[in-house]
């Protein structure tokens, strides 16, 4: 888990740098391994790193393209980065083992719709110097969070709400509709949050920011990509296919340069994942669980 923060469109560069640095400090728990802040006249980007792939300093962020025309802050992991890297290697030279570098190479080759090729969990902000645009992107299912607040021509964004509130530019006010939502359902439905002036970027969406305005587009949805082939198969074939798909999904998620563990939540799903992990891992899978004194809550 890493953390990203940033401010777009704040003309006072000194204030933007100060606020972004403070926001970075507030998400230290998301990334204790490294911190970085970078800015130009339009945008200030901050990052806290938890090293997973290429744990060397070469993976520290903000990360820049070879020609220095792109800057990115990235939280998450692109699971198919090795396949993408192999495909892109005939067009560019890679200098690190990071999946972050693969994102930038993919963007240079295919543009922002490169995200449609990514299998993973991610939230990132990418600044394109030539286009003078900032792209903020959230993964297909919204595994990695991105929150934002629009204050006139300024946009503040972060992996958590608290850093946004720390800027003092957003009023700490509970939204009435959000409160009603919470009292009814014990949750606040996206894109709203409990804070009146803070929204969540929806899963599978790209936010584009420039001097011409702000737009949001959807690049992926569950409904549009549902596979209906299984309805033509018998139960045994479906079970076999599900097992193969799950094993493949687990395998690709076990790419890392650090040890793996699994959280056991007491259900069949986490137990199944650990079983599939053990098929791939050359070592016993370390598991963790939360326990309570109250037996009814104990996992």
Short mmCIF file of C-alpha atoms in Angstrom, two decimals:
data_model
loop_
_atom_site.label_atom_id
_atom_site.label_comp_id
_atom_site.label_asym_id
_atom_site.label_seq_id
_atom_site.Cartn_x
_atom_site.Cartn_y
_atom_site.Cartn_z
CA UNK A 1 0.00 0.00 0.00
CA UNK A 2 1.30 3.41 -1.00
CA UNK A 3 -0.36 6.82 -0.83
CA UNK A 4 -0.76 9.67 -3.29
CA UNK A 5 -1.70 13.32 -2.77
CA UNK A 6 -1.75 16.36 -5.01
CA UNK A 7 -3.03 19.82 -5.82
CA UNK A 8 -3.89 21.02 -9.31
CA UNK A 9 -4.41 24.64 -10.34
CA UNK A 10 -3.34 26.48 -7.16
CA UNK A 11 -1.45 29.55 -8.40
CA UNK A 12 0.43 30.07 -5.13
CA UNK A 13 3.27 27.57 -5.64
CA UNK A 14 4.72 28.01 -2.16
CA UNK A 15 1.35 27.30 -0.55
CA UNK A 16 0.74 24.35 -2.86
CA UNK A 17 4.10 22.86 -1.92
CA UNK A 18 3.51 23.41 1.79
CA UNK A 19 0.02 21.88 1.73
CA UNK A 20 1.10 18.89 -0.35
CA UNK A 21 4.03 18.19 1.96
CA UNK A 22 1.67 18.28 4.95
CA UNK A 23 -0.74 15.93 3.17
CA UNK A 24 2.15 13.55 2.51
CA UNK A 25 3.08 13.55 6.18
CA UNK A 26 -0.48 12.57 7.10
CA UNK A 27 -0.32 9.38 5.04
CA UNK A 28 3.05 8.17 6.27
CA UNK A 29 1.33 5.03 7.54
CA UNK A 30 0.53 4.11 3.93
CA UNK A 31 4.15 4.25 2.84
CA UNK A 32 6.99 4.29 5.39
CA UNK A 33 9.77 3.48 2.91
CA UNK A 34 10.11 6.78 1.02
CA UNK A 35 8.50 10.17 0.46
CA UNK A 36 8.69 12.48 -2.54
CA UNK A 37 7.13 15.78 -3.61
CA UNK A 38 7.43 17.50 -7.00
CA UNK A 39 5.81 20.55 -8.51
CA UNK A 40 5.65 22.85 -11.50
CA UNK A 41 3.55 25.93 -12.21
CA UNK A 42 0.30 23.93 -12.46
CA UNK A 43 0.47 20.85 -10.27
CA UNK A 44 2.11 19.58 -7.09
CA UNK A 45 2.38 15.83 -6.59
CA UNK A 46 3.25 13.92 -3.42
CA UNK A 47 3.88 10.23 -2.76
CA UNK A 48 4.48 7.87 0.15
CA UNK A 49 6.00 4.53 -0.81
CA UNK A 50 5.63 1.00 0.49
CA UNK A 51 8.12 -1.00 -1.57
CA UNK A 52 6.70 -4.13 -3.20
CA UNK A 53 8.23 -4.41 -6.69
CA UNK A 54 11.85 -3.27 -7.23
CA UNK A 55 12.49 -2.21 -3.66
CA UNK A 56 15.54 -0.15 -4.68
CA UNK A 57 15.57 3.66 -4.69
CA UNK A 58 15.01 3.50 -8.45
CA UNK A 59 11.34 2.94 -7.68
CA UNK A 60 10.89 6.05 -5.55
CA UNK A 61 8.23 8.51 -6.66
CA UNK A 62 7.21 10.89 -8.15
CA UNK A 63 8.56 8.89 -11.09
CA UNK A 64 9.51 10.44 -14.43
CA UNK A 65 9.69 9.25 -18.02
CA UNK A 66 13.10 9.12 -19.68
CA UNK A 67 12.45 12.38 -21.54
CA UNK A 68 11.12 14.05 -18.35
CA UNK A 69 7.85 14.92 -20.10
CA UNK A 70 5.74 12.71 -17.86
CA UNK A 71 5.48 12.57 -14.07
CA UNK A 72 3.47 10.02 -12.12
CA UNK A 73 2.50 9.13 -8.56
CA UNK A 74 1.15 5.61 -8.30
CA UNK A 75 -0.51 3.54 -5.59
CA UNK A 76 -1.05 -0.15 -6.30
CA UNK A 77 0.29 -2.84 -8.55
CA UNK A 78 -0.05 -3.71 -12.22
CA UNK A 79 -0.14 -7.50 -12.12
CA UNK A 80 0.49 -8.03 -15.84
CA UNK A 81 3.38 -5.57 -15.98
CA UNK A 82 5.84 -8.24 -17.13
CA UNK A 83 3.68 -9.11 -20.15
CA UNK A 84 3.23 -5.42 -20.96
CA UNK A 85 6.94 -4.79 -20.48
CA UNK A 86 7.78 -7.57 -22.92
CA UNK A 87 5.34 -6.12 -25.47
CA UNK A 88 6.74 -2.61 -25.07
CA UNK A 89 10.43 -3.57 -25.01
CA UNK A 90 10.72 -3.25 -28.79
CA UNK A 91 9.65 0.40 -28.55
CA UNK A 92 11.56 1.56 -25.45
CA UNK A 93 14.38 0.72 -23.07
CA UNK A 94 13.57 0.01 -19.43
CA UNK A 95 15.96 1.10 -16.70
CA UNK A 96 14.18 -0.26 -13.62
CA UNK A 97 12.25 -3.35 -12.61
CA UNK A 98 9.21 -1.30 -11.52
CA UNK A 99 5.67 -1.55 -12.79
CA UNK A 100 5.54 2.26 -12.52
CA UNK A 101 7.95 2.60 -15.43
CA UNK A 102 5.75 0.23 -17.44
CA UNK A 103 2.73 2.52 -16.90
CA UNK A 104 4.60 5.47 -18.38
CA UNK A 105 5.86 3.42 -21.32
CA UNK A 106 2.34 2.16 -21.98
CA UNK A 107 1.00 5.72 -21.87
CA UNK A 108 3.63 6.89 -24.35
CA UNK A 109 2.67 4.06 -26.71
CA UNK A 110 -1.14 3.97 -26.38
CA UNK A 111 -2.17 7.17 -24.63
CA UNK A 112 -4.33 7.33 -21.53
CA UNK A 113 -6.49 4.45 -22.75
CA UNK A 114 -3.52 2.22 -21.95
CA UNK A 115 -5.35 1.72 -18.64
CA UNK A 116 -7.74 -0.62 -20.46
CA UNK A 117 -4.80 -3.04 -20.79
CA UNK A 118 -3.91 -3.01 -17.09
CA UNK A 119 -4.81 -5.91 -14.81
CA UNK A 120 -4.34 -4.73 -11.28
CA UNK A 121 -5.30 -2.48 -8.42
CA UNK A 122 -4.25 1.10 -8.87
CA UNK A 123 -4.84 4.74 -8.27
CA UNK A 124 -2.48 7.14 -9.99
CA UNK A 125 -2.06 10.70 -11.17
CA UNK A 126 -0.08 11.32 -14.36
CA UNK A 127 1.05 14.76 -15.54
CA UNK A 128 1.71 15.22 -19.27
CA UNK A 129 3.92 18.27 -19.87
CA UNK A 130 3.24 18.46 -23.63
CA UNK A 131 -0.55 18.25 -23.27
CA UNK A 132 -0.57 20.25 -20.01
CA UNK A 133 -3.04 17.73 -18.61
CA UNK A 134 -3.32 15.80 -15.38
CA UNK A 135 -4.96 12.39 -15.51
CA UNK A 136 -6.22 10.83 -12.28
CA UNK A 137 -7.20 7.18 -12.71
CA UNK A 138 -8.81 4.55 -10.49
CA UNK A 139 -8.72 0.81 -11.15
CA UNK A 140 -11.59 -1.22 -12.59
CA UNK A 141 -13.22 -2.25 -9.31
CA UNK A 142 -12.04 0.64 -7.17
CA UNK A 143 -9.72 -1.40 -4.96
CA UNK A 144 -7.45 1.62 -4.49
CA UNK A 145 -9.24 4.75 -3.25
CA UNK A 146 -8.99 8.27 -4.62
CA UNK A 147 -10.83 11.21 -3.06
CA UNK A 148 -11.01 14.75 -4.40
CA UNK A 149 -12.47 18.18 -3.80
CA UNK A 150 -12.99 20.89 -6.41
CA UNK A 151 -12.56 24.44 -5.14
CA UNK A 152 -13.01 26.80 -8.09
CA UNK A 153 -10.13 26.12 -10.48
CA UNK A 154 -8.23 24.13 -7.84
CA UNK A 155 -8.52 20.38 -7.36
CA UNK A 156 -7.17 18.64 -4.27
CA UNK A 157 -6.89 14.85 -4.31
CA UNK A 158 -5.56 12.09 -2.07
CA UNK A 159 -5.76 8.43 -1.15
CA UNK A 160 -7.62 9.40 2.03
CA UNK A 161 -10.03 12.15 3.08
CA UNK A 162 -8.03 13.39 6.06
CA UNK A 163 -5.17 14.93 4.00
CA UNK A 164 -7.70 16.88 1.92
CA UNK A 165 -9.27 18.32 5.08
CA UNK A 166 -5.82 19.23 6.41
CA UNK A 167 -5.40 21.85 3.67
CA UNK A 168 -8.03 24.08 5.30
CA UNK A 169 -9.50 24.66 1.85
CA UNK A 170 -12.38 22.23 2.43
CA UNK A 171 -14.99 22.82 5.13
CA UNK A 172 -15.32 20.02 7.67
CA UNK A 173 -19.04 19.68 7.14
CA UNK A 174 -21.12 16.49 7.05
CA UNK A 175 -23.30 16.22 3.97
CA UNK A 176 -27.01 15.91 4.78
CA UNK A 177 -27.71 13.37 2.02
CA UNK A 178 -24.61 11.40 3.04
CA UNK A 179 -25.74 11.32 6.66
CA UNK A 180 -29.19 10.07 5.65
CA UNK A 181 -27.50 7.43 3.51
CA UNK A 182 -25.35 6.32 6.42
CA UNK A 183 -28.25 6.13 8.88
CA UNK A 184 -30.25 4.02 6.42
CA UNK A 185 -27.53 1.70 5.13
CA UNK A 186 -24.50 2.12 7.46
CA UNK A 187 -22.53 3.30 4.44
CA UNK A 188 -22.34 6.32 2.14
CA UNK A 189 -22.78 5.43 -1.50
CA UNK A 190 -20.13 6.69 -3.92
CA UNK A 191 -19.33 9.14 -5.34
CA UNK A 192 -20.48 10.89 -2.16
CA UNK A 193 -18.52 10.74 1.07
CA UNK A 194 -19.58 11.71 4.58
CA UNK A 195 -17.88 15.09 4.00
CA UNK A 196 -20.11 17.44 2.04
CA UNK A 197 -17.42 18.80 -0.28
CA UNK A 198 -15.33 15.67 -0.84
CA UNK A 199 -16.14 13.11 -3.54
CA UNK A 200 -14.72 9.72 -4.48
CA UNK A 201 -13.47 9.04 -7.99
CA UNK A 202 -15.62 6.14 -9.19
CA UNK A 203 -14.08 2.75 -10.09
CA UNK A 204 -12.98 2.37 -13.69
CA UNK A 205 -12.92 6.13 -14.27
CA UNK A 206 -10.44 8.66 -15.60
CA UNK A 207 -10.51 12.27 -14.45
CA UNK A 208 -8.87 14.69 -16.88
CA UNK A 209 -7.81 18.14 -15.64
CA UNK A 210 -6.50 21.03 -17.73
CA UNK A 211 -6.96 24.77 -18.13
CA UNK A 212 -10.00 23.95 -20.27
CA UNK A 213 -11.84 22.25 -17.41
CA UNK A 214 -12.48 18.90 -15.77
CA UNK A 215 -13.99 15.80 -17.37
CA UNK A 216 -14.59 12.26 -16.17
CA UNK A 217 -14.92 9.20 -18.40
CA UNK A 218 -15.56 5.53 -17.67
CA UNK A 219 -13.06 3.11 -19.20
CA UNK A 220 -14.40 -0.16 -17.74
CA UNK A 221 -17.52 -1.62 -16.11
CA UNK A 222 -18.50 -5.05 -14.82
CA UNK A 223 -21.71 -5.17 -16.84
CA UNK A 224 -20.07 -4.30 -20.16
CA UNK A 225 -17.38 -6.92 -19.65
CA UNK A 226 -19.45 -9.78 -18.25
CA UNK A 227 -18.67 -13.16 -19.83
CA UNK A 228 -21.81 -15.14 -20.61
CA UNK A 229 -20.13 -18.26 -21.98
CA UNK A 230 -20.67 -20.30 -18.82
CA UNK A 231 -24.43 -20.49 -19.32
CA UNK A 232 -23.79 -22.87 -22.21
CA UNK A 233 -21.63 -25.23 -20.12
CA UNK A 234 -22.52 -28.00 -17.67
CA UNK A 235 -21.82 -27.63 -13.95
CA UNK A 236 -18.59 -29.68 -13.94
CA UNK A 237 -17.11 -27.60 -16.76
CA UNK A 238 -18.07 -24.37 -15.01
CA UNK A 239 -16.45 -25.52 -11.75
CA UNK A 240 -13.28 -26.50 -13.60
CA UNK A 241 -13.14 -23.17 -15.41
CA UNK A 242 -13.72 -21.21 -12.19
CA UNK A 243 -10.92 -23.08 -10.47
CA UNK A 244 -8.52 -22.40 -13.35
CA UNK A 245 -9.44 -18.71 -13.47
CA UNK A 246 -9.00 -18.32 -9.71
CA UNK A 247 -5.65 -20.09 -9.77
CA UNK A 248 -4.47 -17.86 -12.61
CA UNK A 249 -5.65 -14.76 -10.72
CA UNK A 250 -3.82 -15.80 -7.56
CA UNK A 251 -0.64 -16.70 -9.46
CA UNK A 252 -0.32 -13.32 -11.17
CA UNK A 253 -0.94 -11.50 -7.88
CA UNK A 254 1.98 -13.25 -6.22
CA UNK A 255 4.56 -11.29 -8.20
CA UNK A 256 6.57 -9.27 -5.69
CA UNK A 257 10.05 -8.72 -4.31
CA UNK A 258 8.88 -9.05 -0.70
CA UNK A 259 7.35 -11.96 1.27
CA UNK A 260 3.64 -12.74 0.99
CA UNK A 261 1.02 -13.24 3.66
CA UNK A 262 -2.73 -13.79 3.66
CA UNK A 263 -5.48 -12.44 5.87
CA UNK A 264 -7.96 -15.09 6.99
CA UNK A 265 -11.37 -13.54 7.52
CA UNK A 266 -13.11 -16.71 8.66
CA UNK A 267 -14.91 -17.37 5.39
CA UNK A 268 -14.54 -19.84 2.55
CA UNK A 269 -13.24 -17.18 0.17
CA UNK A 270 -10.05 -16.34 2.08
CA UNK A 271 -9.45 -20.03 2.83
CA UNK A 272 -9.76 -20.83 -0.88
CA UNK A 273 -7.27 -18.08 -1.76
CA UNK A 274 -4.74 -19.46 0.74
CA UNK A 275 -5.20 -22.94 -0.72
CA UNK A 276 -4.53 -21.60 -4.22
CA UNK A 277 -1.53 -19.63 -2.96
CA UNK A 278 -0.05 -22.81 -1.51
CA UNK A 279 -0.20 -24.38 -4.98
CA UNK A 280 2.16 -21.68 -6.27
CA UNK A 281 4.32 -20.77 -3.29
CA UNK A 282 7.52 -22.68 -2.63
CA UNK A 283 7.12 -21.89 1.10
CA UNK A 284 4.31 -22.24 3.59
CA UNK A 285 1.91 -19.32 3.27
CA UNK A 286 1.90 -17.10 6.37
CA UNK A 287 -1.62 -16.30 7.48
CA UNK A 288 -3.04 -13.71 9.84
CA UNK A 289 -6.40 -13.35 11.57
CA UNK A 290 -8.14 -10.91 13.88
CA UNK A 291 -9.29 -12.31 17.20
CA UNK A 292 -11.69 -10.93 19.81
CA UNK A 293 -12.54 -11.89 23.36
CA UNK A 294 -16.21 -12.01 22.31
CA UNK A 295 -16.65 -15.44 20.77
CA UNK A 296 -19.37 -14.30 18.37
CA UNK A 297 -16.94 -11.87 16.73
CA UNK A 298 -13.85 -14.09 16.80
CA UNK A 299 -12.61 -15.16 13.39
#
